[in-house]
């Protein structure tokens, strides 16, 4: 069985496991910030949705049942 070489070595001082984890997280975040991110896809506007023209939004409150069926 061969031992792997450690990924990170602390040369000076006595770092706790929490401090080492914080250092690795900071280095990983810095490395990720350098990579280009894909551009977000442009969302189509609601005006292109064919379901929008099927009916008007339902109203709420007194008499809502009447306006839902009579279209007033």
C-alpha positions as a LaTeX table, in Angstrom:
\begin{tabular}{lrrr}
\hline
Residue & $x$ (\AA) & $y$ (\AA) & $z$ (\AA) \\
\hline
Unk1 & 0.00 & 0.00 & 0.00 \\
Unk2 & 1.52 & 3.34 & $-1.03$ \\
Unk3 & 0.90 & 6.58 & 0.80 \\
Unk4 & $-0.23$ & 9.61 & $-1.13$ \\
Unk5 & 1.59 & 12.89 & $-0.87$ \\
Unk6 & $-0.42$ & 15.47 & 1.15 \\
Unk7 & $-2.31$ & 18.06 & $-0.89$ \\
Unk8 & $-1.40$ & 20.89 & 1.47 \\
Unk9 & 1.52 & 21.21 & 3.88 \\
Unk10 & 1.76 & 23.80 & 6.66 \\
Unk11 & 5.44 & 24.84 & 6.83 \\
Unk12 & 5.38 & 27.20 & 9.80 \\
Unk13 & 3.10 & 27.42 & 12.79 \\
Unk14 & 0.61 & 24.97 & 14.20 \\
Unk15 & $-2.66$ & 25.27 & 12.29 \\
Unk16 & $-5.78$ & 23.66 & 13.68 \\
Unk17 & $-7.97$ & 21.54 & 11.40 \\
Unk18 & $-10.50$ & 24.41 & 11.32 \\
Unk19 & $-7.86$ & 26.91 & 10.20 \\
Unk20 & $-6.63$ & 24.53 & 7.52 \\
Unk21 & $-10.21$ & 24.00 & 6.28 \\
Unk22 & $-10.75$ & 27.78 & 6.15 \\
Unk23 & $-7.54$ & 28.19 & 4.15 \\
Unk24 & $-8.53$ & 25.50 & 1.66 \\
Unk25 & $-12.03$ & 27.05 & 1.29 \\
Unk26 & $-10.51$ & 30.49 & 0.64 \\
Unk27 & $-8.11$ & 29.11 & $-1.98$ \\
Unk28 & $-10.91$ & 27.15 & $-3.69$ \\
Unk29 & $-13.19$ & 30.23 & $-3.76$ \\
Unk30 & $-10.39$ & 32.34 & $-5.23$ \\
Unk31 & $-9.70$ & 29.72 & $-7.90$ \\
Unk32 & $-13.40$ & 29.45 & $-8.78$ \\
Unk33 & $-13.69$ & 33.24 & $-9.11$ \\
Unk34 & $-11.06$ & 33.23 & $-11.85$ \\
Unk35 & $-13.04$ & 30.85 & $-14.09$ \\
Unk36 & $-15.46$ & 32.42 & $-16.57$ \\
Unk37 & $-19.11$ & 31.72 & $-15.80$ \\
Unk38 & $-21.57$ & 30.87 & $-18.55$ \\
Unk39 & $-23.90$ & 33.70 & $-19.51$ \\
Unk40 & $-27.47$ & 33.24 & $-18.23$ \\
Unk41 & $-29.96$ & 32.33 & $-20.90$ \\
Unk42 & $-32.35$ & 35.12 & $-21.78$ \\
Unk43 & $-35.87$ & 34.27 & $-20.64$ \\
Unk44 & $-38.61$ & 34.72 & $-23.19$ \\
Unk45 & $-41.11$ & 37.39 & $-22.29$ \\
Unk46 & $-44.59$ & 36.47 & $-21.19$ \\
Unk47 & $-46.08$ & 38.21 & $-24.23$ \\
Unk48 & $-44.92$ & 35.27 & $-26.39$ \\
Unk49 & $-46.78$ & 32.72 & $-24.27$ \\
Unk50 & $-49.79$ & 31.44 & $-26.29$ \\
Unk51 & $-51.67$ & 30.48 & $-23.11$ \\
Unk52 & $-51.84$ & 34.14 & $-22.13$ \\
Unk53 & $-54.63$ & 34.86 & $-24.63$ \\
Unk54 & $-56.90$ & 32.03 & $-23.54$ \\
Unk55 & $-58.59$ & 33.80 & $-20.66$ \\
Unk56 & $-58.26$ & 36.78 & $-18.39$ \\
Unk57 & $-56.92$ & 36.35 & $-14.86$ \\
Unk58 & $-59.58$ & 35.39 & $-12.34$ \\
Unk59 & $-60.82$ & 38.14 & $-10.06$ \\
Unk60 & $-61.29$ & 37.77 & $-6.32$ \\
Unk61 & $-63.85$ & 39.13 & $-3.93$ \\
Unk62 & $-67.61$ & 39.66 & $-3.87$ \\
Unk63 & $-69.24$ & 38.89 & $-7.22$ \\
Unk64 & $-66.17$ & 37.14 & $-8.59$ \\
Unk65 & $-68.20$ & 34.14 & $-9.66$ \\
Unk66 & $-70.37$ & 36.40 & $-11.81$ \\
Unk67 & $-67.45$ & 38.05 & $-13.63$ \\
Unk68 & $-65.77$ & 34.68 & $-14.17$ \\
Unk69 & $-68.75$ & 33.36 & $-16.15$ \\
Unk70 & $-70.23$ & 36.50 & $-17.72$ \\
Unk71 & $-66.92$ & 38.11 & $-18.71$ \\
Unk72 & $-67.67$ & 41.55 & $-17.32$ \\
\hline
\end{tabular}
